[in-house]
């Protein structure tokens, strides 16, 4: 799952080109993504993992690392 998350991040966020995306790389606080990027990424994650992520249940900080993104995806897989 983490490899797919990294793949989606690399395909959609130009600022991550050439960056080693570790499980704990701070994407938001590190300045790689912002709230506008997150909206687009949510759609990509929904399609890739066949889930629905309700925006009203989310906080921006939940998308700060690969680990935290994985937690969000797992929460909505059932």
XYZ file of C-alpha atoms in Angstrom:
78
model
C 0.000 0.000 0.000
C 2.768 2.454 0.890
C 4.413 1.966 -2.509
C 1.125 2.829 -4.227
C 0.758 5.930 -2.027
C 4.277 7.022 -3.014
C 3.494 6.366 -6.672
C 0.386 8.563 -6.480
C 2.294 11.318 -4.681
C 5.073 11.301 -7.285
C 2.615 11.296 -10.183
C 0.684 14.280 -8.832
C 3.108 16.497 -6.904
C 5.926 18.035 -8.952
C 7.699 19.248 -5.804
C 8.421 15.622 -4.890
C 10.497 14.919 -8.018
C 13.841 13.575 -6.860
C 12.774 13.448 -3.201
C 13.195 10.241 -1.183
C 9.652 9.791 0.093
C 10.148 7.960 3.362
C 7.263 6.776 5.521
C 7.745 9.764 7.843
C 8.644 12.522 5.352
C 6.573 15.549 6.387
C 4.704 16.425 3.221
C 2.679 19.380 4.499
C 4.976 20.808 7.140
C 7.916 20.205 4.786
C 6.241 22.406 2.172
C 5.759 19.714 -0.481
C 1.949 19.770 -0.527
C -0.804 22.141 0.557
C -4.548 21.901 1.111
C -5.281 22.318 -2.606
C -3.004 19.367 -3.410
C -4.754 17.272 -0.786
C -8.133 17.689 -2.473
C -6.723 16.293 -5.716
C -4.860 13.532 -3.925
C -7.997 12.383 -2.121
C -9.627 11.680 -5.471
C -6.558 9.740 -6.618
C -6.493 7.681 -3.410
C -10.217 6.974 -3.671
C -9.813 5.657 -7.212
C -6.663 3.653 -6.494
C -7.969 1.975 -3.350
C -11.681 1.833 -4.233
C -12.759 3.810 -1.187
C -14.780 6.916 -0.394
C -13.219 9.497 1.903
C -15.781 11.958 3.299
C -14.169 15.387 3.465
C -16.052 16.383 6.600
C -14.270 13.609 8.533
C -10.757 14.713 7.590
C -8.119 16.991 8.994
C -5.312 18.309 6.803
C -2.690 16.864 9.160
C -3.860 13.357 8.311
C -2.035 13.739 4.987
C 1.343 14.840 6.353
C 3.182 11.519 5.954
C 2.892 8.282 4.025
C 2.164 6.564 7.338
C -0.709 8.910 8.169
C -2.139 8.643 4.639
C -2.046 4.866 4.951
C -3.992 5.145 8.224
C -6.681 7.238 6.520
C -7.007 4.762 3.654
C -7.192 1.771 5.991
C -9.892 3.536 8.029
C -12.174 3.697 5.007
C -11.463 0.240 3.581
C -14.147 -2.250 4.555
